[in-house]
Every structure is written in structure tokens, then in C-alpha cells.
mmCIF file of C-alpha atoms in Angstrom:
data_model
loop_
_atom_site.group_PDB
_atom_site.id
_atom_site.type_symbol
_atom_site.label_atom_id
_atom_site.label_comp_id
_atom_site.label_asym_id
_atom_site.label_seq_id
_atom_site.Cartn_x
_atom_site.Cartn_y
_atom_site.Cartn_z
ATOM 1 C CA ILE V 1 0.018 -0.002 -0.045
ATOM 2 C CA GLU V 2 1.590 3.399 -0.966
ATOM 3 C CA ILE V 3 0.373 6.225 1.272
ATOM 4 C CA ARG V 4 0.525 9.843 0.115
ATOM 5 C CA ALA V 5 -1.560 12.489 1.935
ATOM 6 C CA PRO V 6 -1.530 16.205 2.428
ATOM 7 C CA SER V 7 -0.488 17.287 6.034
ATOM 8 C CA ALA V 8 -0.541 21.208 5.540
ATOM 9 C CA ALA V 9 -3.697 21.667 7.517
ATOM 10 C CA ALA V 10 -3.135 18.703 9.971
ATOM 11 C CA THR V 11 -2.747 19.181 13.831
ATOM 12 C CA SER V 12 -1.708 17.135 16.909
ATOM 13 C CA GLN V 13 -4.274 16.220 19.288
ATOM 14 C CA PRO V 14 -4.317 17.356 22.981
ATOM 15 C CA GLY V 15 -2.262 14.613 25.012
ATOM 16 C CA GLU V 16 -0.561 13.413 21.916
ATOM 17 C CA PRO V 17 3.106 12.823 22.353
ATOM 18 C CA VAL V 18 5.498 15.451 20.823
ATOM 19 C CA PRO V 19 8.858 14.387 19.834
ATOM 20 C CA ASN V 20 11.591 16.859 20.717
ATOM 21 C CA GLY V 21 9.006 19.232 22.060
ATOM 22 C CA ALA V 22 8.538 20.538 18.500
ATOM 23 C CA GLY V 23 5.059 20.912 16.915
ATOM 24 C CA ILE V 24 3.934 18.177 14.592
ATOM 25 C CA ARG V 25 1.229 17.680 11.885
ATOM 26 C CA SER V 26 0.062 14.256 12.334
ATOM 27 C CA LEU V 27 -2.154 11.847 10.573
ATOM 28 C CA TRP V 28 -3.661 8.307 11.608
ATOM 29 C CA TRP V 29 -4.369 5.105 10.035
ATOM 30 C CA THR V 30 -5.367 1.727 11.213
ATOM 31 C CA TRP V 31 -4.414 -1.614 9.662
ATOM 32 C CA THR V 32 -5.448 -5.172 10.590
ATOM 33 C CA ALA V 33 -3.107 -8.122 9.832
ATOM 34 C CA PRO V 34 -4.735 -10.680 7.431
ATOM 35 C CA ALA V 35 -2.641 -13.602 8.577
ATOM 36 C CA ASP V 36 0.580 -14.096 10.615
ATOM 37 C CA GLY V 37 3.658 -12.514 8.992
ATOM 38 C CA TRP V 38 5.686 -9.281 8.844
ATOM 39 C CA VAL V 39 4.555 -5.690 8.103
ATOM 40 C CA THR V 40 7.233 -3.442 6.727
ATOM 41 C CA LEU V 41 6.759 0.506 6.908
ATOM 42 C CA GLU V 42 9.158 2.357 4.552
ATOM 43 C CA THR V 43 9.580 6.005 4.803
ATOM 44 C CA GLY V 44 12.459 6.724 2.559
ATOM 45 C CA SER V 45 15.248 8.946 3.699
ATOM 46 C CA GLY V 46 16.248 12.596 3.901
ATOM 47 C CA ALA V 47 15.824 15.522 6.289
ATOM 48 C CA THR V 48 12.228 15.904 5.454
ATOM 49 C CA ARG V 49 11.282 12.285 5.463
ATOM 50 C CA THR V 50 8.064 11.132 7.044
ATOM 51 C CA THR V 51 8.186 9.515 10.784
ATOM 52 C CA VAL V 52 5.735 6.528 11.157
ATOM 53 C CA GLU V 53 5.007 5.024 14.457
ATOM 54 C CA ALA V 54 3.208 1.745 15.332
ATOM 55 C CA TYR V 55 0.864 1.373 18.262
ATOM 56 C CA THR V 56 -1.844 -1.159 19.496
ATOM 57 C CA GLY V 57 -4.657 -0.004 21.616
ATOM 58 C CA ASP V 58 -8.262 1.709 21.224
ATOM 59 C CA SER V 59 -7.730 5.153 22.836
ATOM 60 C CA LEU V 60 -5.194 7.815 22.773
ATOM 61 C CA GLN V 61 -4.428 7.152 26.386
ATOM 62 C CA GLY V 62 -4.195 3.373 25.914
ATOM 63 C CA LEU V 63 -1.858 3.283 22.859
ATOM 64 C CA VAL V 64 1.223 1.022 23.273
ATOM 65 C CA ARG V 65 4.132 1.798 21.307
ATOM 66 C CA LEU V 66 5.630 -1.221 19.083
ATOM 67 C CA ASN V 67 8.753 0.432 17.667
ATOM 68 C CA PRO V 68 11.115 2.166 20.083
ATOM 69 C CA ALA V 69 12.680 4.436 17.861
ATOM 70 C CA ALA V 70 10.841 7.036 15.711
ATOM 71 C CA GLY V 71 12.119 8.268 12.357
ATOM 72 C CA ALA V 72 13.666 4.829 11.141
ATOM 73 C CA GLY V 73 13.429 4.842 7.332
ATOM 74 C CA LEU V 74 12.600 1.046 7.460
ATOM 75 C CA LEU V 75 10.426 -0.551 10.193
ATOM 76 C CA ARG V 76 9.625 -4.256 10.245
ATOM 77 C CA LEU V 77 7.183 -5.627 12.842
ATOM 78 C CA PRO V 78 6.104 -9.173 13.424
ATOM 79 C CA VAL V 79 2.251 -9.508 13.541
ATOM 80 C CA THR V 80 -0.344 -12.166 14.091
ATOM 81 C CA GLN V 81 -3.544 -12.703 12.242
ATOM 82 C CA GLY V 82 -6.118 -10.157 13.514
ATOM 83 C CA THR V 83 -3.480 -7.751 15.110
ATOM 84 C CA ARG V 84 -4.824 -4.126 14.662
ATOM 85 C CA LEU V 85 -2.106 -1.708 14.398
ATOM 86 C CA VAL V 86 -2.589 1.998 14.852
ATOM 87 C CA LEU V 87 -0.125 3.983 12.775
ATOM 88 C CA ARG V 88 0.755 7.646 13.304
ATOM 89 C CA ALA V 89 2.695 9.654 10.649
ATOM 90 C CA PHE V 90 3.908 12.985 10.871
ATOM 91 C CA ARG V 91 6.612 15.485 9.949
ATOM 92 C CA GLU V 92 8.196 17.769 12.363
ATOM 93 C CA GLY V 93 8.032 21.638 11.703
ATOM 94 C CA LEU V 94 6.932 23.100 8.424
ATOM 95 C CA GLY V 95 8.666 21.093 5.810
ATOM 96 C CA GLU V 96 7.172 19.270 3.007
ATOM 97 C CA PRO V 97 3.473 19.446 3.323
ATOM 98 C CA TRP V 98 2.857 15.834 2.319
ATOM 99 C CA ILE V 99 3.075 12.685 4.319
ATOM 100 C CA THR V 100 4.448 9.603 2.294
ATOM 101 C CA PHE V 101 5.204 6.028 3.259
ATOM 102 C CA ASP V 102 4.712 2.275 2.052
ATOM 103 C CA LEU V 103 3.232 -0.445 3.890
ATOM 104 C CA GLN V 104 4.091 -4.024 2.753
ATOM 105 C CA PHE V 105 2.720 -7.365 4.551
ATOM 106 C CA GLU V 106 4.488 -10.563 3.673
ATOM 107 C CA ARG V 107 3.462 -14.016 4.714
ATOM 108 C CA PRO V 108 5.856 -16.289 6.596
ATOM 109 C CA PRO V 109 7.348 -19.557 5.279
ATOM 110 C CA ALA V 110 5.004 -22.550 4.924
ATOM 111 C CA ASN V 111 7.122 -24.234 7.738
ATOM 112 C CA ASP V 112 6.997 -21.275 10.195
ATOM 113 C CA ARG V 113 4.762 -23.071 12.724
ATOM 114 C CA ARG V 114 5.903 -26.547 14.349
ATOM 115 C CA ALA V 115 2.465 -28.036 13.283
ATOM 116 C CA ASP V 116 3.360 -27.122 9.576
ATOM 117 C CA ALA V 117 6.903 -28.641 9.713
ATOM 118 C CA ILE V 118 8.253 -29.991 6.444
ATOM 119 C CA VAL V 119 8.387 -33.636 6.378
ATOM 120 C CA ILE V 120 11.746 -35.260 5.795
ATOM 121 C CA ASP V 121 10.979 -38.432 3.947
ATOM 122 C CA ARG V 122 14.297 -39.515 2.909
ATOM 123 C CA ILE V 123 18.048 -39.331 3.611
ATOM 124 C CA PRO V 124 20.122 -37.384 2.297
ATOM 125 C CA PHE V 125 17.769 -34.484 2.539
ATOM 126 C CA ARG V 126 18.486 -30.778 1.529
ATOM 127 C CA LEU V 127 16.921 -28.191 3.975
ATOM 128 C CA GLU V 128 16.793 -24.993 2.151
ATOM 129 C CA GLY V 129 14.838 -21.660 2.693
ATOM 130 C CA ASN V 130 14.945 -18.085 3.860
ATOM 131 C CA LEU V 131 14.169 -16.778 7.318
ATOM 132 C CA ARG V 132 13.310 -13.323 6.173
ATOM 133 C CA ASN V 133 9.535 -13.472 6.807
ATOM 134 C CA ALA V 134 9.468 -16.395 9.547
ATOM 135 C CA THR V 135 7.897 -15.570 12.962
ATOM 136 C CA ALA V 136 8.080 -17.192 16.353
ATOM 137 C CA GLU V 137 5.034 -18.820 17.890
ATOM 138 C CA ALA V 138 3.552 -17.898 21.121
ATOM 139 C CA GLY V 139 4.968 -20.271 23.865
ATOM 140 C CA GLU V 140 7.810 -21.416 21.739
ATOM 141 C CA PRO V 141 10.726 -22.612 23.651
ATOM 142 C CA ILE V 142 14.467 -21.153 23.747
ATOM 143 C CA HIS V 143 16.312 -23.344 21.381
ATOM 144 C CA GLY V 144 19.963 -21.786 22.127
ATOM 145 C CA THR V 145 20.857 -18.693 24.147
ATOM 146 C CA HIS V 146 18.063 -16.200 23.401
ATOM 147 C CA PRO V 147 14.267 -16.169 22.756
ATOM 148 C CA PRO V 148 13.374 -17.051 19.302
ATOM 149 C CA THR V 149 12.105 -14.391 16.872
ATOM 150 C CA ARG V 150 12.231 -16.274 13.572
ATOM 151 C CA THR V 151 12.066 -20.063 13.243
ATOM 152 C CA VAL V 152 11.147 -22.575 10.575
ATOM 153 C CA TRP V 153 10.600 -26.352 11.244
ATOM 154 C CA TYR V 154 11.262 -29.745 9.786
ATOM 155 C CA ARG V 155 10.130 -33.340 11.056
ATOM 156 C CA TRP V 156 11.686 -36.679 10.346
ATOM 157 C CA THR V 157 10.442 -40.001 11.650
ATOM 158 C CA PRO V 158 12.797 -42.619 10.655
ATOM 159 C CA SER V 159 11.596 -46.059 9.481
ATOM 160 C CA GLU V 160 14.616 -47.877 10.594
ATOM 161 C CA SER V 161 17.477 -47.376 12.888
ATOM 162 C CA GLY V 162 20.996 -45.808 11.943
ATOM 163 C CA LYS V 163 23.109 -42.818 12.461
ATOM 164 C CA VAL V 164 22.661 -39.439 10.711
ATOM 165 C CA ALA V 165 24.723 -36.136 10.248
ATOM 166 C CA LEU V 166 23.942 -32.592 9.476
ATOM 167 C CA GLU V 167 25.996 -30.591 7.059
ATOM 168 C CA LYS V 168 26.243 -26.836 6.278
ATOM 169 C CA LEU V 169 26.340 -25.885 2.772
ATOM 170 C CA ASP V 170 26.219 -22.265 2.593
ATOM 171 C CA GLU V 171 28.539 -19.346 3.856
ATOM 172 C CA SER V 172 26.053 -17.440 5.822
ATOM 173 C CA GLY V 173 26.723 -17.041 9.598
ATOM 174 C CA GLY V 174 23.647 -15.232 10.751
ATOM 175 C CA TYR V 175 21.335 -18.397 11.639
ATOM 176 C CA GLU V 176 21.452 -21.064 14.231
ATOM 177 C CA VAL V 177 20.379 -24.673 14.241
ATOM 178 C CA ALA V 178 18.742 -26.854 17.062
ATOM 179 C CA VAL V 179 17.893 -30.581 16.587
ATOM 180 C CA TYR V 180 15.426 -32.422 19.108
ATOM 181 C CA ARG V 181 15.028 -36.194 19.280
ATOM 182 C CA ASP V 182 11.364 -36.201 20.303
ATOM 183 C CA THR V 183 11.440 -33.425 23.095
ATOM 184 C CA THR V 184 15.089 -33.736 24.012
ATOM 185 C CA ARG V 185 17.470 -31.141 22.415
ATOM 186 C CA VAL V 186 20.544 -33.206 21.268
ATOM 187 C CA PHE V 187 22.236 -30.349 19.343
ATOM 188 C CA TRP V 188 22.406 -26.755 19.066
ATOM 189 C CA GLU V 189 24.974 -24.585 17.092
ATOM 190 C CA GLY V 190 24.963 -20.743 17.188
ATOM 191 C CA GLN V 191 28.086 -20.026 15.248
ATOM 192 C CA TRP V 192 28.193 -22.271 12.414
ATOM 193 C CA VAL V 193 29.949 -20.172 9.677
ATOM 194 C CA PHE V 194 32.072 -22.833 7.757
ATOM 195 C CA PRO V 195 30.453 -24.200 4.394
ATOM 196 C CA GLY V 196 31.040 -27.998 3.968
ATOM 197 C CA MET V 197 31.436 -28.729 7.756
ATOM 198 C CA GLY V 198 29.252 -30.799 9.491
ATOM 199 C CA VAL V 199 28.298 -32.582 12.890
ATOM 200 C CA ASP V 200 27.522 -36.135 13.919
ATOM 201 C CA LEU V 201 24.017 -36.153 15.294
ATOM 202 C CA GLY V 202 24.357 -39.728 16.705
ATOM 203 C CA GLU V 203 22.026 -42.772 16.525
ATOM 204 C CA PHE V 204 18.286 -42.795 15.809
ATOM 205 C CA ASP V 205 15.814 -45.398 16.326
ATOM 206 C CA ALA V 206 12.829 -46.478 14.066
ATOM 207 C CA GLY V 207 9.485 -44.326 14.745
ATOM 208 C CA THR V 208 11.189 -41.729 17.072
ATOM 209 C CA PRO V 209 10.478 -38.297 15.742
ATOM 210 C CA TRP V 210 13.110 -35.892 15.268
ATOM 211 C CA TRP V 211 12.515 -32.006 14.976
ATOM 212 C CA ILE V 212 15.176 -29.603 13.224
ATOM 213 C CA VAL V 213 14.712 -25.903 13.973
ATOM 214 C CA VAL V 214 16.517 -23.167 11.949
ATOM 215 C CA GLN V 215 16.387 -19.770 13.569
ATOM 216 C CA SER V 216 17.735 -16.265 13.030
ATOM 217 C CA GLY V 217 20.601 -15.118 15.314
ATOM 218 C CA PRO V 218 19.817 -12.477 17.941
ATOM 219 C CA ASN V 219 21.022 -9.686 15.462
ATOM 220 C CA GLY V 220 20.374 -11.642 12.170
ATOM 221 C CA PRO V 221 19.674 -9.668 8.987
ATOM 222 C CA GLY V 222 16.095 -9.540 7.463
ATOM 223 C CA ASP V 223 16.943 -11.574 4.368
ATOM 224 C CA LEU V 224 18.636 -14.701 5.778
ATOM 225 C CA PRO V 225 18.847 -17.846 3.561
ATOM 226 C CA PHE V 226 20.093 -21.095 4.697
ATOM 227 C CA SER V 227 21.139 -24.404 3.212
ATOM 228 C CA LEU V 228 21.843 -27.723 5.168
ATOM 229 C CA ASN V 229 21.977 -31.287 4.266
ATOM 230 C CA LEU V 230 20.997 -34.420 6.210
ATOM 231 C CA LEU V 231 23.534 -37.252 5.503
ATOM 232 C CA SER V 232 24.009 -40.962 6.133
ATOM 233 C CA PRO V 233 27.492 -42.564 6.813
ATOM 234 C CA PRO V 234 29.892 -42.421 3.982
ATOM 235 C CA THR V 235 29.838 -45.516 1.571
ATOM 236 C CA ASN V 236 33.661 -45.870 1.864
ATOM 237 C CA ASP V 237 33.606 -46.112 5.702
ATOM 238 C CA ALA V 238 34.946 -49.565 5.668
ATOM 239 C CA LEU V 239 38.079 -50.914 3.773
ATOM 240 C CA ASP V 240 35.763 -53.487 1.884
ATOM 241 C CA SER V 241 33.963 -50.676 0.413
ATOM 242 C CA ALA V 242 36.748 -48.434 -0.551
ATOM 243 C CA VAL V 243 36.202 -46.193 -3.457
ATOM 244 C CA GLU V 244 37.831 -47.761 -6.559
ATOM 245 C CA LEU V 245 40.396 -45.365 -8.304
ATOM 246 C CA SER V 246 42.083 -45.979 -11.663
ATOM 247 C CA GLY V 247 44.509 -44.397 -14.161
ATOM 248 C CA ARG V 248 47.243 -41.574 -13.673
ATOM 249 C CA GLU V 249 44.712 -39.196 -12.426
ATOM 250 C CA ALA V 250 41.655 -39.611 -10.244
ATOM 251 C CA HIS V 251 39.118 -37.421 -8.491
ATOM 252 C CA HIS V 252 36.327 -37.950 -5.928
ATOM 253 C CA GLN V 253 34.020 -35.916 -3.806
ATOM 254 C CA GLY V 254 33.316 -37.450 -0.342
ATOM 255 C CA HIS V 255 32.634 -36.693 3.257
ATOM 256 C CA ASN V 256 33.557 -38.302 6.483
ATOM 257 C CA LEU V 257 30.711 -37.443 8.660
ATOM 258 C CA LEU V 258 29.649 -40.648 10.704
ATOM 259 C CA ALA V 259 32.833 -42.459 9.554
ATOM 260 C CA THR V 260 34.116 -44.981 12.029
ATOM 261 C CA ARG V 261 37.244 -47.113 12.716
ATOM 262 C CA GLU V 262 37.135 -50.950 12.001
ATOM 263 C CA PRO V 263 38.260 -53.341 14.447
ATOM 264 C CA GLY V 264 41.916 -54.017 13.634
ATOM 265 C CA GLU V 265 42.263 -50.832 11.622
ATOM 266 C CA PRO V 266 45.873 -49.308 11.487
ATOM 267 C CA ASP V 267 46.283 -45.720 12.629
ATOM 268 C CA ILE V 268 46.289 -43.308 9.612
ATOM 269 C CA ASP V 269 48.095 -40.930 12.297
ATOM 270 C CA PRO V 270 48.759 -41.361 16.023
ATOM 271 C CA MET V 271 46.694 -38.138 16.636
ATOM 272 C CA GLY V 272 43.892 -39.155 14.281
ATOM 273 C CA SER V 273 40.125 -39.430 15.602
ATOM 274 C CA GLY V 274 39.608 -42.907 13.902
ATOM 275 C CA GLN V 275 36.876 -41.558 11.553
ATOM 276 C CA THR V 276 38.563 -42.953 8.467
ATOM 277 C CA VAL V 277 37.443 -43.357 4.897
ATOM 278 C CA TRP V 278 39.193 -45.480 2.338
ATOM 279 C CA TYR V 279 40.352 -45.457 -1.389
ATOM 280 C CA VAL V 280 41.912 -48.129 -3.354
ATOM 281 C CA TRP V 281 44.122 -47.569 -6.341
ATOM 282 C CA THR V 282 46.523 -49.906 -8.423
ATOM 283 C CA ALA V 283 49.410 -47.818 -9.566
ATOM 284 C CA PRO V 284 49.640 -47.772 -13.393
ATOM 285 C CA GLU V 285 53.322 -47.113 -13.279
ATOM 286 C CA THR V 286 56.343 -46.410 -10.992
ATOM 287 C CA GLY V 287 56.618 -42.957 -9.936
ATOM 288 C CA LEU V 288 55.802 -40.471 -7.114
ATOM 289 C CA ALA V 289 52.103 -40.595 -6.199
ATOM 290 C CA THR V 290 50.547 -37.165 -5.073
ATOM 291 C CA VAL V 291 47.252 -37.018 -2.904
ATOM 292 C CA ARG V 292 45.296 -33.807 -2.486
ATOM 293 C CA VAL V 293 42.810 -33.365 0.191
ATOM 294 C CA LYS V 294 40.741 -30.071 0.199
ATOM 295 C CA GLY V 295 38.025 -29.120 2.614
ATOM 296 C CA LEU V 296 38.859 -30.710 5.928
ATOM 297 C CA ALA V 297 40.381 -29.394 8.983
ATOM 298 C CA TYR V 298 43.480 -31.124 10.188
ATOM 299 C CA PRO V 299 43.282 -33.918 7.459
ATOM 300 C CA GLN V 300 45.735 -36.877 7.573
ATOM 301 C CA VAL V 301 46.624 -39.451 4.913
ATOM 302 C CA ALA V 302 48.333 -42.648 5.013
ATOM 303 C CA ALA V 303 48.975 -45.452 2.303
ATOM 304 C CA PHE V 304 49.165 -49.114 2.743
ATOM 305 C CA THR V 305 49.492 -52.423 0.939
ATOM 306 C CA GLY V 306 47.770 -55.655 1.840
ATOM 307 C CA ASN V 307 44.534 -57.807 1.275
ATOM 308 C CA ALA V 308 42.564 -57.293 4.487
ATOM 309 C CA VAL V 309 42.193 -54.785 7.250
ATOM 310 C CA SER V 310 44.367 -56.864 9.640
ATOM 311 C CA GLU V 311 47.032 -57.451 6.946
ATOM 312 C CA LEU V 312 47.610 -53.743 6.059
ATOM 313 C CA THR V 313 51.371 -52.661 5.924
ATOM 314 C CA PRO V 314 52.468 -48.938 5.534
ATOM 315 C CA ALA V 315 53.714 -48.373 1.918
ATOM 316 C CA GLY V 316 56.627 -46.676 2.906
ATOM 317 C CA GLN V 317 57.177 -43.023 4.077
ATOM 318 C CA VAL V 318 54.288 -40.514 3.303
ATOM 319 C CA TRP V 319 55.397 -36.816 3.088
ATOM 320 C CA SER V 320 52.696 -34.535 3.851
ATOM 321 C CA SER V 321 52.370 -30.685 4.063
ATOM 322 C CA LEU V 322 49.501 -28.074 4.244
ATOM 323 C CA ASP V 323 49.223 -25.252 1.768
ATOM 324 C CA GLY V 324 46.499 -22.868 0.466
ATOM 325 C CA GLU V 325 44.838 -25.902 -1.267
ATOM 326 C CA GLY V 326 44.723 -28.055 1.687
ATOM 327 C CA LEU V 327 46.832 -31.185 2.330
ATOM 328 C CA ARG V 328 49.411 -32.596 -0.075
ATOM 329 C CA SER V 329 50.776 -36.145 0.510
ATOM 330 C CA VAL V 330 53.460 -37.717 -1.667
ATOM 331 C CA PHE V 331 54.620 -41.236 -1.561
ATOM 332 C CA SER V 332 56.614 -43.660 -3.852
ATOM 333 C CA ALA V 333 54.381 -45.987 -5.871
ATOM 334 C CA VAL V 334 55.400 -49.092 -7.774
ATOM 335 C CA GLY V 335 53.739 -50.055 -10.854
ATOM 336 C CA GLY V 336 51.023 -52.817 -10.642
ATOM 337 C CA THR V 337 50.797 -52.608 -6.745
ATOM 338 C CA ARG V 338 47.407 -52.022 -5.184
ATOM 339 C CA TYR V 339 47.406 -49.389 -2.620
ATOM 340 C CA TRP V 340 44.772 -48.541 0.050
ATOM 341 C CA ILE V 341 44.805 -44.869 0.886
ATOM 342 C CA GLY V 342 43.025 -43.912 4.174
ATOM 343 C CA ILE V 343 41.872 -40.295 5.040
ATOM 344 C CA ASP V 344 41.343 -39.197 8.718
ATOM 345 C CA VAL V 345 41.290 -36.145 10.415
ATOM 346 C CA GLY V 346 42.800 -34.793 13.710
ATOM 347 C CA LYS V 347 41.005 -35.052 17.149
ATOM 348 C CA GLN V 348 38.773 -31.942 17.689
ATOM 349 C CA PRO V 349 36.364 -31.121 20.619
ATOM 350 C CA PRO V 350 32.734 -31.525 20.158
ATOM 351 C CA LEU V 351 30.574 -28.742 19.059
ATOM 352 C CA PRO V 352 28.251 -27.241 21.841
ATOM 353 C CA GLY V 353 25.401 -29.570 22.933
ATOM 354 C CA SER V 354 26.420 -32.179 20.298
ATOM 355 C CA PRO V 355 26.838 -35.802 21.441
ATOM 356 C CA GLY V 356 29.177 -36.553 18.438
ATOM 357 C CA PRO V 357 32.709 -35.449 17.759
ATOM 358 C CA GLY V 358 34.172 -32.404 16.381
ATOM 359 C CA ARG V 359 33.870 -30.724 13.036
ATOM 360 C CA ARG V 360 34.062 -33.054 9.949
ATOM 361 C CA GLY V 361 32.583 -32.541 6.600
ATOM 362 C CA ARG V 362 32.905 -32.760 2.990
ATOM 363 C CA PHE V 363 36.112 -32.787 0.882
ATOM 364 C CA GLU V 364 37.689 -33.016 -2.482
ATOM 365 C CA PHE V 365 40.114 -35.764 -3.183
ATOM 366 C CA ALA V 366 42.601 -35.966 -6.065
ATOM 367 C CA LEU V 367 45.301 -38.457 -6.852
ATOM 368 C CA GLY V 368 48.027 -38.420 -9.430
ATOM 369 C CA ILE V 369 51.210 -39.878 -10.492
ATOM 370 C CA SER V 370 54.490 -38.328 -11.611
ATOM 371 C CA GLN V 371 57.600 -39.676 -13.051
ATOM 372 C CA LEU V 372 60.891 -37.897 -11.999
ATOM 373 C CA ARG V 373 64.151 -37.641 -14.009
ATOM 374 C CA LEU V 374 67.593 -36.393 -13.004
ATOM 375 C CA VAL V 375 68.537 -32.948 -14.612
ATOM 376 C CA ALA V 376 71.388 -31.732 -12.305
ATOM 377 C CA PRO V 377 74.044 -32.754 -12.266
ATOM 378 C CA THR V 378 74.412 -33.786 -15.946
ATOM 379 C CA GLU V 379 75.348 -37.355 -16.938
ATOM 380 C CA ASN V 380 78.912 -38.802 -16.500
ATOM 381 C CA VAL V 381 79.489 -36.878 -13.306
ATOM 382 C CA VAL V 382 81.015 -38.544 -10.321
ATOM 383 C CA LEU V 383 78.456 -37.900 -7.378
ATOM 384 C CA LYS V 384 79.667 -37.943 -3.874
ATOM 385 C CA GLU V 385 77.667 -38.501 -0.555
ATOM 386 C CA GLY V 386 75.901 -35.223 0.375
ATOM 387 C CA SER V 387 75.593 -33.923 -3.317
ATOM 388 C CA ASP V 388 72.474 -32.008 -4.265
ATOM 389 C CA LEU V 389 70.325 -33.452 -6.990
ATOM 390 C CA GLY V 390 68.002 -31.493 -9.263
ATOM 391 C CA VAL V 391 64.974 -33.340 -10.585
ATOM 392 C CA GLU V 392 62.057 -32.570 -12.752
ATOM 393 C CA ALA V 393 58.571 -34.136 -12.902
ATOM 394 C CA ALA V 394 55.914 -34.804 -15.363
ATOM 395 C CA LEU V 395 52.789 -34.028 -13.400
ATOM 396 C CA PRO V 396 49.104 -34.492 -14.279
ATOM 397 C CA ALA V 397 46.966 -31.583 -14.654
ATOM 398 C CA GLY V 398 45.958 -30.361 -11.294
ATOM 399 C CA GLN V 399 48.962 -31.763 -9.676
ATOM 400 C CA GLU V 400 51.274 -28.820 -10.538
ATOM 401 C CA GLY V 401 53.458 -27.709 -7.645
ATOM 402 C CA ALA V 402 53.464 -31.158 -5.968
ATOM 403 C CA LEU V 403 57.250 -31.019 -5.577
ATOM 404 C CA SER V 404 57.576 -27.491 -4.626
ATOM 405 C CA GLY V 405 59.564 -27.103 -1.515
ATOM 406 C CA TRP V 406 61.048 -30.552 -1.719
ATOM 407 C CA GLN V 407 64.800 -31.190 -1.821
ATOM 408 C CA PHE V 408 66.551 -34.369 -2.886
ATOM 409 C CA ARG V 409 69.932 -35.418 -1.707
ATOM 410 C CA LEU V 410 71.952 -38.569 -2.573
#
């Protein structure tokens, strides 16, 4: 609704509040909310802009102010169906003899109420939406550390038992997440800002309902999109179900949420968490194998040979380093040998209110093999112990720089 009304002949009533002790020319409107939602009053900007105040009440003496600060260019208020707002608009002093402002009503998301929660009917499941027009129900509990103002709901009733994890997909840091198993809160996160990271929510039983609540932070912006993902354990959690790789180059996108350690499984690293996932690869030739892991915090890599978990033997030394692209690990590979490559992460503390371990998540895996040849010193030179060697490598695409920073010595 666009409001434009002449105010040159308007006055103020006896007993009407007068800001700053100055005379005003005020006009009044009433508006009743057709449903639950948000009403936006926009007055523009500038020294002569209209000031709009929102009240409830049936008389001048019984008015209750809803917006604490007059003169704001944009005012958003949550309303419930049937709420009757009393709006006072004015300009101070002489100024422009017209009052202008816009009123816009926006309905909340379809899953704004617990009774209207979106049903999760499968795993994995993407939870996406926007909290811009969401509201909080009367009597809604505190999900985290502050009273709710804008929330949306999801409901899931598993048909079988298992484990589930929740992954954050976007980069927004203005929303919070609470998860309930029936009526018991099992997880809350108020500072979840890293895309691709997630948390283990623990075990679930068939027939027990779960509720997921997404809410705005205490100072969250009006427009607040969110994107989350419910996940099952990774398919390559066990050695027998390792992802099969082939060729001189291989790529895979995976996650280690809910990953576990098998009985008899060797350590990827003494400081590892034991949440391992596995890849298997037969080297097509002899050379230097380079593994890249991008997206995990504190990733760890190890390579093994053998035919079963209990028979795995380290495949020599694995050299690892961190750079701007994540973890880079290098080991010597012999053509025709079958290698088991394990990915783990360092031990981390649990997230607030979570029954599971610390942050895990989605990652990118890349594998390549290169062949080295001696370029310095030149041929037919007698080498002595301690002599420096220069090498060059034919590297697959995406593996450039795999040898940067390495020195070789006879």
C-alpha cells in the first residue's frame, strides 16, 4: 500500500506525544493483519522524510508503542492474524506538506509453525529456505541462548535405525540450528559459519520423531537464506567398500561425517580421530604418487598394501604438508601395486550441545602419479655422498607444484 496524503492543515491532538518538544502535523491510520507474518513500513530517507510510529490500543491514552525509535527509514514488525495496528505518521515543523510512506505485508514460510513442519521423507535430504518472513510461535521454547524471533521447522520420523549427520552448505553465519530427538534437544549450534562442515547427530531409532529448527541469530539480518543437508554415513567407511580409483589421475568428492574405525584398522596418524574413509588404487606405473585433500580441518593421509584390514602394511614413507589448497601427501608408488589410501582428521572437541565428535565434513580428493628424471648434475659426473640433485617431474593436470619445496639429496 502506497500512502501519500496532504498534511499542511493537519494538527496534533491534546495529549498526543510530541517528539523533541516540536510541533507536528500528524495523520492516523489503522491496519489489521490478514494472517501471521511481517509488516514493513518504509518512509524513505532525507531531512524531510515522514516518521511513522506503530501502536496497539483503542484510545489515545491506551496506545502501546511497538517500535522504540521514531524516524527510522525502514521498520519491520512481526504480526499475528487479526492484530490491529494504529499508525501515526508526521513531519516535524513546516517542511514538505505531504506525508508519504509504504506499507507491505509478507506471509511467513510454509513451515513457520511446528504443526506445519516440512516432512523429511528420505536421507540424504536438503533443507533450504529463507528466514526473512519467519516468525516465532507463542510459547515457543528457547532453542539456544536467546528467545526465538524467527524460526522454521522440519520433522523426520525414521523407518529404521541408524546414524545421521547434519552438514552446512552455505556461507551465511547469521542463523542457528537446533535438533531435537522427540522432546530432548541433542544439538544446538549458534556460530556455524564454515561451508562444507558438519556434525554427527548420533544414532536414531525407528519410529522416534526428530525435529530440526532453523532460527535467526539475535542480530540476524532480514534476508537470511540457509542451506543444510542431512547425510547418512559415507559409503567408503569400511576398507571392503573403499572407492575404487584407476589411471594416472583420479578425483572424488566425499565426506567423513559418521565415519568409524574398523576393528584391527591401523592408525592413519597417532593423533587421528579414527573417523576414516578409504580409497583403493592400483598404480599404473612406477613414480611419485601425490594425494590432495581439500576442505577438511586437520586432514591426515596414509597409504598401505595388503589384502585385508588386519594385514595392512604401511607403503613406505608418506610426506605431507599443508598449503592454501589443503593437504598434499606424496609417496613412492610401484607400478602394478594395489594401494589402500586412508583419510582421517585430527582429534577435535565436540560442538556445543552435540553428542558426537568435532567438526567433520565434505572434501575433495585428488590423486595423480608423476615420473621423475635427473636434470642436475649432468650425465657422466661422479657423485659423492651429500651431493645435491636436481629433478623435474611430469605431473598430471591439477598436480602442478606437488614437488615445490622438496629437496633431494644423494
